[in-house]
Structures are given as C-alpha cells and as structure tokens.
PDB file of C-alpha atoms in Angstrom:
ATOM      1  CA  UNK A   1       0.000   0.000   0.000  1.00 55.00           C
ATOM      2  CA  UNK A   2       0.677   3.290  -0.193  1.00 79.00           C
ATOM      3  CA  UNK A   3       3.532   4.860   2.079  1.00 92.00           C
ATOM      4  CA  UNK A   4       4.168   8.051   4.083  1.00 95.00           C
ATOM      5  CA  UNK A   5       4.322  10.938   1.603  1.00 96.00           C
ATOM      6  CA  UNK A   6       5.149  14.776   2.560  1.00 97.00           C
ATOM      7  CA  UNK A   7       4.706  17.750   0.271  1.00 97.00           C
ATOM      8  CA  UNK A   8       6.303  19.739  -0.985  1.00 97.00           C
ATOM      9  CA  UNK A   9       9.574  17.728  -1.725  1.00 95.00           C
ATOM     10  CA  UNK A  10      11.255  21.174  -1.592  1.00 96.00           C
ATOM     11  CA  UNK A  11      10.575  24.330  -0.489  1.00 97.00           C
ATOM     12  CA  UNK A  12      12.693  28.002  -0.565  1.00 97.00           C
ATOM     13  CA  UNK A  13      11.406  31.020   1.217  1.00 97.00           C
ATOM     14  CA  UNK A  14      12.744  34.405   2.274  1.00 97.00           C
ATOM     15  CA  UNK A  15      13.652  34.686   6.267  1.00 97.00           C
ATOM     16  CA  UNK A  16      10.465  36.006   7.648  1.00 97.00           C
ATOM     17  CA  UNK A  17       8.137  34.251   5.714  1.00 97.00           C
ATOM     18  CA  UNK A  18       5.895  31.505   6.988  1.00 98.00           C
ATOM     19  CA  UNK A  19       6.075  27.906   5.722  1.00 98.00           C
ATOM     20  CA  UNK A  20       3.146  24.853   5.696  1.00 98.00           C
ATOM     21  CA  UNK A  21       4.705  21.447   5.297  1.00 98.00           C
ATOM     22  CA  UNK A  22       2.522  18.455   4.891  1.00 98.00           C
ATOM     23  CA  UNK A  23       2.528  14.569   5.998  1.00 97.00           C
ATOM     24  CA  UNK A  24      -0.060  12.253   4.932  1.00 96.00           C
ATOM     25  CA  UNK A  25       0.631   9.307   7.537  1.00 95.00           C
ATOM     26  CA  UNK A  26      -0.237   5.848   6.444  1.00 94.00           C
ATOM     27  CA  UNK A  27      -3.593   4.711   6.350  1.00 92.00           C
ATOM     28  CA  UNK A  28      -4.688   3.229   9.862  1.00 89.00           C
ATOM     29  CA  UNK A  29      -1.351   4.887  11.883  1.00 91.00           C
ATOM     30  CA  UNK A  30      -2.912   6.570  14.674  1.00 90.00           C
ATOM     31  CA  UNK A  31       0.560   8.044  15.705  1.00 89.00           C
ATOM     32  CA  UNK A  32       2.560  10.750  13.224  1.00 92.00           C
ATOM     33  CA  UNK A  33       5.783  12.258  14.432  1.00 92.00           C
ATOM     34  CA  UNK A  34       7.878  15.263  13.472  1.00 95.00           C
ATOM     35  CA  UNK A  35      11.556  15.289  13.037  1.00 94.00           C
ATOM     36  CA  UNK A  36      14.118  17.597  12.203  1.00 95.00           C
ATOM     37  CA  UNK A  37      17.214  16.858  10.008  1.00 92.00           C
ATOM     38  CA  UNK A  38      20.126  19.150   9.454  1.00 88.00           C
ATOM     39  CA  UNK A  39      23.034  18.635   7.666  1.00 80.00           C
ATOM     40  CA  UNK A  40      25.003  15.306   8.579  1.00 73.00           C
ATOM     41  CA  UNK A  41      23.340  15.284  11.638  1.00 77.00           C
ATOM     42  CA  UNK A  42      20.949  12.924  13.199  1.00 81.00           C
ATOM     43  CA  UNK A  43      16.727  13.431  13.526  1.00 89.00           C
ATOM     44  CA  UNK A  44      16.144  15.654  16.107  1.00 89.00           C
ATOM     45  CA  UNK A  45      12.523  14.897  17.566  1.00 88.00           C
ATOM     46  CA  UNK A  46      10.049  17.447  17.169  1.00 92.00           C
ATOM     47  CA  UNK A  47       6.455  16.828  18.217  1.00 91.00           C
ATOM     48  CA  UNK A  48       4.015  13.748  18.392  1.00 88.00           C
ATOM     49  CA  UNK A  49       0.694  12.946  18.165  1.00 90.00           C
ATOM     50  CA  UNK A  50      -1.716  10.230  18.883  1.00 88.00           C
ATOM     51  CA  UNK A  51      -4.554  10.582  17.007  1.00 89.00           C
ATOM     52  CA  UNK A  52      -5.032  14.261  16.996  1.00 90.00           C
ATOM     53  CA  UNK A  53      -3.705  15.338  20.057  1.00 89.00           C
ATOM     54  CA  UNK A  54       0.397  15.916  20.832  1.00 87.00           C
ATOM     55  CA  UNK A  55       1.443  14.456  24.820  1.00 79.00           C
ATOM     56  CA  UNK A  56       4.755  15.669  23.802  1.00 78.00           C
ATOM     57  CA  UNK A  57       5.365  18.761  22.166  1.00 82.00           C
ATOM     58  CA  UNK A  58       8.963  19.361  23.815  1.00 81.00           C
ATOM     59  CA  UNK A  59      10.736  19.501  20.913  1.00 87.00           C
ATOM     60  CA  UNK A  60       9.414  22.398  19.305  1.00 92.00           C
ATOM     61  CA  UNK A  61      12.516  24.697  18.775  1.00 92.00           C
ATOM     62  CA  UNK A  62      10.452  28.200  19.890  1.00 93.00           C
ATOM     63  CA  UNK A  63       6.962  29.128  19.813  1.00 94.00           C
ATOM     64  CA  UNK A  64       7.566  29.941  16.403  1.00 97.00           C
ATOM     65  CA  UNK A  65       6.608  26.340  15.102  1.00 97.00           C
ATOM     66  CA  UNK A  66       3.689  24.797  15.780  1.00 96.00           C
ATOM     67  CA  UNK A  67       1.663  21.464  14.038  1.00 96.00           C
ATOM     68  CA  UNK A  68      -1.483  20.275  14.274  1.00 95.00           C
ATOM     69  CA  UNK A  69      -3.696  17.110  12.926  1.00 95.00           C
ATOM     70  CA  UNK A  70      -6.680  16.753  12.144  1.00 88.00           C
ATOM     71  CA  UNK A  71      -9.334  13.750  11.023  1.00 86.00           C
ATOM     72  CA  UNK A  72      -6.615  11.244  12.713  1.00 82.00           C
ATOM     73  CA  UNK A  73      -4.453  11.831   9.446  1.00 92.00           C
ATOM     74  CA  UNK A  74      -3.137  14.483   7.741  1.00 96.00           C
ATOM     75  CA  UNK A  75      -0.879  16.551   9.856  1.00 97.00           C
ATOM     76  CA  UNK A  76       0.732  20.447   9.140  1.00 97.00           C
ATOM     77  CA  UNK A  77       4.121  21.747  10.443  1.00 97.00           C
ATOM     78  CA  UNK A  78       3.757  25.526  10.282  1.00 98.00           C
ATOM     79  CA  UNK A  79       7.096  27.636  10.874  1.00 98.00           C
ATOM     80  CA  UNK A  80       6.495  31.049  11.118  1.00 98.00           C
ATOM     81  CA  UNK A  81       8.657  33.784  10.805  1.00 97.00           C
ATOM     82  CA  UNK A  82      11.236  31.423   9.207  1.00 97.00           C
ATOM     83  CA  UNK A  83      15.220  32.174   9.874  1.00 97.00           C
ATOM     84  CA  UNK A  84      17.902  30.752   8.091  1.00 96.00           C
ATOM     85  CA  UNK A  85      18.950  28.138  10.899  1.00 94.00           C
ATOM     86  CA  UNK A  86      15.321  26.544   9.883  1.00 96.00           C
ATOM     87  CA  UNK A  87      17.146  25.054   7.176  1.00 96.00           C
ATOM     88  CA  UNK A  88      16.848  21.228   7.287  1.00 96.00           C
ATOM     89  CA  UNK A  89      14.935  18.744   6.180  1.00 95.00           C
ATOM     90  CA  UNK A  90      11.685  17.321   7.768  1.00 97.00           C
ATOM     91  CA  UNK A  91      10.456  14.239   8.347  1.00 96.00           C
ATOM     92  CA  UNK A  92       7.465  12.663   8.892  1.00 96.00           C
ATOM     93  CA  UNK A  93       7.011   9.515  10.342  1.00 93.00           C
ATOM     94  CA  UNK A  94       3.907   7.091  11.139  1.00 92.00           C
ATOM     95  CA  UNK A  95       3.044   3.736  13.117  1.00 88.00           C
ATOM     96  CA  UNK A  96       0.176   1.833  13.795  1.00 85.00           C
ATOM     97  CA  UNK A  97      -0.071   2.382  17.749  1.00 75.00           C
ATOM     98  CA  UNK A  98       3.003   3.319  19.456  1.00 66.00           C
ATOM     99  CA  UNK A  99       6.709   4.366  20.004  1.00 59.00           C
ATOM    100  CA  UNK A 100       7.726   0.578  19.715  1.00 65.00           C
ATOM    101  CA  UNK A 101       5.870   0.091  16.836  1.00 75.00           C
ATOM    102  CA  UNK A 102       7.568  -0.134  13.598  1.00 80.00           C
ATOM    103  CA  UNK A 103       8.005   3.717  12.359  1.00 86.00           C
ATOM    104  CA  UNK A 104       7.515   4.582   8.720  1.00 90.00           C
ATOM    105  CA  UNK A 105       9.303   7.216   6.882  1.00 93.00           C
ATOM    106  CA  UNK A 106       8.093   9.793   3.867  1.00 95.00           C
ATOM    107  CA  UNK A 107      10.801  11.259   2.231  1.00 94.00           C
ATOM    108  CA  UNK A 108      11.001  14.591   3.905  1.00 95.00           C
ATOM    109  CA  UNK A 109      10.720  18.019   2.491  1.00 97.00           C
ATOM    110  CA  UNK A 110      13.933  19.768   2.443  1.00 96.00           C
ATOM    111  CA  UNK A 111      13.272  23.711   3.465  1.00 97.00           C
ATOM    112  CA  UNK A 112      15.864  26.310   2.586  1.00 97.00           C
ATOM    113  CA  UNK A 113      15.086  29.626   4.271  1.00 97.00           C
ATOM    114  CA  UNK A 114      17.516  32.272   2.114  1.00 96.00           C
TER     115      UNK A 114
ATOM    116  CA  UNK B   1      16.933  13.558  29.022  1.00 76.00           C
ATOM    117  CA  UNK B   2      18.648  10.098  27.265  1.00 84.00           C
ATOM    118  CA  UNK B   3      21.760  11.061  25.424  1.00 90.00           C
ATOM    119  CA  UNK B   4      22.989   9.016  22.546  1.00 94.00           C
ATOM    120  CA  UNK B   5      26.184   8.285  20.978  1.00 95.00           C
ATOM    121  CA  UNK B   6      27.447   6.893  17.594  1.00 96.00           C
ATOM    122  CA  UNK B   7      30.341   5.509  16.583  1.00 96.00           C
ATOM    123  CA  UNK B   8      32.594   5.596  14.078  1.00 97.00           C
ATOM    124  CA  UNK B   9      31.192   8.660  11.823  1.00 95.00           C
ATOM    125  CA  UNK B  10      32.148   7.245   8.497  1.00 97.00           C
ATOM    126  CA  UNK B  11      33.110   3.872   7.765  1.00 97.00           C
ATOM    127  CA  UNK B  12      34.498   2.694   4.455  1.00 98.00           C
ATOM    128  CA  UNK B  13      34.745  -1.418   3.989  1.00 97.00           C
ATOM    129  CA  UNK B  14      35.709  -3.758   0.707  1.00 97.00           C
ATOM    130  CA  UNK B  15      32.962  -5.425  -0.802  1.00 97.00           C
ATOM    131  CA  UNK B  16      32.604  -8.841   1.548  1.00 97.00           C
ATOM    132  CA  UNK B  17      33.501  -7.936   4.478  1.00 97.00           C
ATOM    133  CA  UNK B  18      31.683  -6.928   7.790  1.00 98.00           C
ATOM    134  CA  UNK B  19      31.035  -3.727   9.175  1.00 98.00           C
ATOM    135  CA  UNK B  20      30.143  -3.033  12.838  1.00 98.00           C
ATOM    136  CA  UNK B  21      28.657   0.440  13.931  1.00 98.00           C
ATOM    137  CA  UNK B  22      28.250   1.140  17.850  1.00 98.00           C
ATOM    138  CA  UNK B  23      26.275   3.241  19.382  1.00 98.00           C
ATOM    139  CA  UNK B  24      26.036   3.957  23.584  1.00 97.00           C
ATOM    140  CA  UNK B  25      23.674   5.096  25.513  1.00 96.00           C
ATOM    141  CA  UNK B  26      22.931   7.031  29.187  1.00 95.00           C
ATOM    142  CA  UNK B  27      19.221   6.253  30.052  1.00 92.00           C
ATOM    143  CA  UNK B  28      18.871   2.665  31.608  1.00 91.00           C
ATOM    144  CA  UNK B  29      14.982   3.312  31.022  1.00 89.00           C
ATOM    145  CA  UNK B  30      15.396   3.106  27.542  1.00 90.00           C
ATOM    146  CA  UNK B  31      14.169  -0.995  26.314  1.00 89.00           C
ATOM    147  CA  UNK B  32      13.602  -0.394  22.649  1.00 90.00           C
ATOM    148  CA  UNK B  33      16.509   0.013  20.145  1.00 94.00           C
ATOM    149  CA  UNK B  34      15.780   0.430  16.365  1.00 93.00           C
ATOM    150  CA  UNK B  35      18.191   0.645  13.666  1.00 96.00           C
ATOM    151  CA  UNK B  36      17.578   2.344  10.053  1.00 95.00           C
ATOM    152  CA  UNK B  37      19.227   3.038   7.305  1.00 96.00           C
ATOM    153  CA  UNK B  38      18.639   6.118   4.978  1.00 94.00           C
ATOM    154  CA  UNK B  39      19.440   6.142   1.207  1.00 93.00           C
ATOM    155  CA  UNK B  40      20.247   9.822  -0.204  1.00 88.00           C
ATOM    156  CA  UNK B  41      17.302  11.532  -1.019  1.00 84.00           C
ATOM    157  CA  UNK B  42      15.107   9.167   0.992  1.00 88.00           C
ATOM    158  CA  UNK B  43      13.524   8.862   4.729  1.00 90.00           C
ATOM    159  CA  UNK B  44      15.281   6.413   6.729  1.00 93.00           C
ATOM    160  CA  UNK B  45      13.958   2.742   6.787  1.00 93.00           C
ATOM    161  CA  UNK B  46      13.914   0.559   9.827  1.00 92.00           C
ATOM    162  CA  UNK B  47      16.131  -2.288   9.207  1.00 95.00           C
ATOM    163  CA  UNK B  48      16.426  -4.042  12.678  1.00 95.00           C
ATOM    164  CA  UNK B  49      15.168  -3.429  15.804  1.00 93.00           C
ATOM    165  CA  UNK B  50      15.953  -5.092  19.294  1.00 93.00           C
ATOM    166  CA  UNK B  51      14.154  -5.075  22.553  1.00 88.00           C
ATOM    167  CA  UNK B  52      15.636  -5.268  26.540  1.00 80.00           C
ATOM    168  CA  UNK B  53      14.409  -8.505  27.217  1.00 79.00           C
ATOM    169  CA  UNK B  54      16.805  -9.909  24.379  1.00 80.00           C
ATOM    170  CA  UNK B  55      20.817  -9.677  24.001  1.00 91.00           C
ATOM    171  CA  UNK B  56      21.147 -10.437  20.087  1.00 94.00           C
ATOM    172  CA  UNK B  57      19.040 -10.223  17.049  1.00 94.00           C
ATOM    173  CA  UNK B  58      19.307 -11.234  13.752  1.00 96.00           C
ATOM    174  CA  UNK B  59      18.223 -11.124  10.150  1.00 94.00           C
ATOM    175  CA  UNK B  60      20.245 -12.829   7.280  1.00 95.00           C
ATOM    176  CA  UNK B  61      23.270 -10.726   6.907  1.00 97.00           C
ATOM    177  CA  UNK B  62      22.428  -8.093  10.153  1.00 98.00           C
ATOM    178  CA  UNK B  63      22.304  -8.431  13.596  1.00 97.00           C
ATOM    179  CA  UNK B  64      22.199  -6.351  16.121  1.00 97.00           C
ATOM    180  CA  UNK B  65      23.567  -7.113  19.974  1.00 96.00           C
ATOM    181  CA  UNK B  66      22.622  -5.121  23.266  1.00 96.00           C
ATOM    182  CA  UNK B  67      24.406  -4.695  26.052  1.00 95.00           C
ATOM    183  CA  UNK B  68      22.274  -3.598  29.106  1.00 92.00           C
ATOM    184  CA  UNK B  69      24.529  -3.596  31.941  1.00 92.00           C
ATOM    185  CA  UNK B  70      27.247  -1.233  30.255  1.00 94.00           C
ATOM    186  CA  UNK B  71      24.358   0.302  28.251  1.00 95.00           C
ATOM    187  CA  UNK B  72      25.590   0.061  24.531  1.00 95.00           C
ATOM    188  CA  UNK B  73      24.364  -2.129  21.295  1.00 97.00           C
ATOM    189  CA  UNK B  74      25.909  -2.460  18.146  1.00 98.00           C
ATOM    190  CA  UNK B  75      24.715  -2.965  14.272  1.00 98.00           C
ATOM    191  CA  UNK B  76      26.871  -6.084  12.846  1.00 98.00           C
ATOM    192  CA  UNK B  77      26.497  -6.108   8.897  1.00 98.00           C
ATOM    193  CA  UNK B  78      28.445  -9.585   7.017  1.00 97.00           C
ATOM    194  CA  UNK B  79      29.198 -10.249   3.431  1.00 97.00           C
ATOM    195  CA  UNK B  80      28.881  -6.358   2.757  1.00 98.00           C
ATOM    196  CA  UNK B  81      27.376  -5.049  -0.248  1.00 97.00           C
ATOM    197  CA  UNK B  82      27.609  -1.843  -2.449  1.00 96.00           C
ATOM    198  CA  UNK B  83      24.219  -1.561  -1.718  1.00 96.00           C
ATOM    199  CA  UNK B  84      24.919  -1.165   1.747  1.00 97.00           C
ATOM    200  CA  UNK B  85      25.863   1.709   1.126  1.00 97.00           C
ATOM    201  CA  UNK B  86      24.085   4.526   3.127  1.00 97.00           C
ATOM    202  CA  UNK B  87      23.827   6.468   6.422  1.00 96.00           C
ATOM    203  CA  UNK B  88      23.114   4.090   9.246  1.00 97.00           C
ATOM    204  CA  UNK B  89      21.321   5.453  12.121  1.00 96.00           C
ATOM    205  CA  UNK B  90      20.805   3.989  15.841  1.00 96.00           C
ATOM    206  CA  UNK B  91      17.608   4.767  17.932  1.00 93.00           C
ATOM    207  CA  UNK B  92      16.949   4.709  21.885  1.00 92.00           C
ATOM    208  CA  UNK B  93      12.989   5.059  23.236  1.00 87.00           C
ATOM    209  CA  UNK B  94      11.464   4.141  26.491  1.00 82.00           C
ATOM    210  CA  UNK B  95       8.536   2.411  24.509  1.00 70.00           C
ATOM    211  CA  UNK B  96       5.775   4.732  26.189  1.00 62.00           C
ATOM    212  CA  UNK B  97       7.581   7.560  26.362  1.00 52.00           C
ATOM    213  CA  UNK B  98       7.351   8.056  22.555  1.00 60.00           C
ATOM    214  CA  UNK B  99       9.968  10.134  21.751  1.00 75.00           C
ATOM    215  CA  UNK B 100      12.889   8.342  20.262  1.00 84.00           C
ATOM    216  CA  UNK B 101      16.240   9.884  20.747  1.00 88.00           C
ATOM    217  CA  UNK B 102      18.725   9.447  17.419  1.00 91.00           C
ATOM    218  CA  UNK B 103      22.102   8.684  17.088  1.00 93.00           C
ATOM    219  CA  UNK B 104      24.269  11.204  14.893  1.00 91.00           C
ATOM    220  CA  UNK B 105      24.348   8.806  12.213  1.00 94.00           C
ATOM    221  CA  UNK B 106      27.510   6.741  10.210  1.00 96.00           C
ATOM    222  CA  UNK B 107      27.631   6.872   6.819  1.00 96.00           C
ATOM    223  CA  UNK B 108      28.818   3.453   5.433  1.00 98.00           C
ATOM    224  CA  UNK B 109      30.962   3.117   1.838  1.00 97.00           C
ATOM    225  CA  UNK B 110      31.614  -0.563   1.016  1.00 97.00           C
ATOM    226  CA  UNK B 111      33.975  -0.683  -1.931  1.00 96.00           C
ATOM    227  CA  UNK B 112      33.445  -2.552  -5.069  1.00 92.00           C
TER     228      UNK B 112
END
C-alpha cells in the first residue's frame, strides 16, 4: 500500500516568511511524528501525536513552530517567521499504535530559508 | 533527558567484508533500540530493531547485539554489499515515552 508521503519535496522562502509542510501518515497509523534533520546530523525529535492530540510537544525549537492534525491523518508543520537556521529537512514519520511500533518514513521536504 | 552516541562517523569497507557500527547510551529506562538506514534523497527505513528482554538479534546478513549492563548495542552487517551503502542510524525510546532519541548517524561506503 501506499507509504508516508510529505509535500512539498522542496521548499525556498525568504527569512520572515511563513512555511506549511505536509505529511499524509499511512492509512490506519494513529501516531505521526515530526523530526528535524540538518546537515550530517541525526533526527532531532520534534512533536508527536496520537490521534489528533500531541502528549509531547517538547521539541518544538520556539513558539515559532507549531503542528497540528486533524481527522486522525493528515498533519501540518507551520514555521512562522522562518530564519535561516530553519534550514533542514523534515520528516514525517507514522506507526500503527506506538513508540515501539515499527516507524515509517516519507521522504522529507527539504526547506531552505535564504 | 537520554543522550545518545554513535560511533565511528564514516566507515568505508571492501565489498565482503563486515562492518560493525556502535552506538552507547545514558538512560537505563530506555528498552527499545531500532536501527535504520537512509538512502540519499530518501527517509530512513527501519532495518532491525531489538528489545531489553533480548541480548542479540538477527536477520540474514544483520544483527544487532545489546548490552544492558554497560548500556551500549551495536549494528553487525556480514558479506557487505555496495548496496549497503548509506547512512546508518541507531535509535533509543522508552517504549511509552514516545519520543525516540537518534544517534548522529555513520555513513557506510563498502567498496566494489
């Protein structure tokens, strides 16, 4: 079936501009998670949800990101007020119940904040 | 919060032989260890994963060992590949704690 897919695949904006990035989880994953990805580095967790609400929202850089989900599925990571050390890419991940379930990767959207 | 660390950075094999990537750990909390591997361009993929109720894993050419007591477990690759080539990247959670904590990541080369 159909994997985790994010959108867009790539994204540039101006610094100060806000960004929407997309995840459409797998159908049936209750739980969705957020990562960030710079530069040969490692994921750095963002935020989680289970179904639509987030128990842990403690990685959220500054109160300038935010996500939300809605319907159980489809889930938005808004950046506002984007600055250059926003560059990264992100990830979306899925499972079926959770954290020791198998997670599933979409590709990520790479943002580039100029 | 856990803190986890990866070892070596880059590794660089010849086609056949085995390549072993470490990673340590500071939470003794954390009982769920997940490996992936990420292709360029692509999300990482789960390759392994390994529990604390069990000391060694494996699945045809990977295994993965853990190490409770001094708190590290290790990714053991035979027969290399080139398409093992890729980033490799170890995983630490406390299963209901949901947040997983990531290694830095080792990017593999195996040699034709």
């Amino acid at each position: 079936g159909a994997g985790v897919s994010q959108s867009p695949s790539n994204k540039v904006t101006e610094k100060g501009k806000d960004v929407e990035l997309r995840c459409d989880p797998i159908s049936g994953h209750t739980a969705l998670y957020w990562y960030r990805q710079s530069l040969g580095q490692g994921l750095e967790f963002l935020i989680y949800f289970q179904g639509n609400s987030a128990p842990d929202k403690s990685g959220l850089p500054s109160d300038r990101f935010s996500a939300e989900r809605t319907g159980g599925s489809v889930s938005t990571l808004t950046i506002q007020r984007t600055q250059q050390e926003d560059s990264a890419v992100y990830l979306c991940a899925s499972s079926l119940a959770h954290s020791t379930d198998t997670q599933y990767f979409g590709p990520g959207t790479r943002l580039t904040v100029l | 919060g856990e803190n986890v660390e990866q070892h070596p950075s880059t590794l660089s094999v010849q086609e056949g032989d085995s390549a072993v990537i470490k990673c340590t750990y500071s939470d003794s909390a954390s009982n769920y260890f997940p490996w992936y591997k990420q292709e360029l361009g692509k999300g990482p993929q789960l390759i392994i994963d390994i529990r604390s109720n069990v000391g060694e894993k494996k699945d045809q050419r990977i295994a993965v060992t853990l190490n409770k007591t001094a708190k590290h477990f290790s990714l053991h690759i035979t027969e290399t590949q080139p398409e093992d080539s890729a980033v490799y990247f170890c995983a630490a959670s406390k299963g209901n704690f949901n947040k997983f904590y990531f290694g830095s990541g080792t990017k593999l080369n195996v040699k034709p």
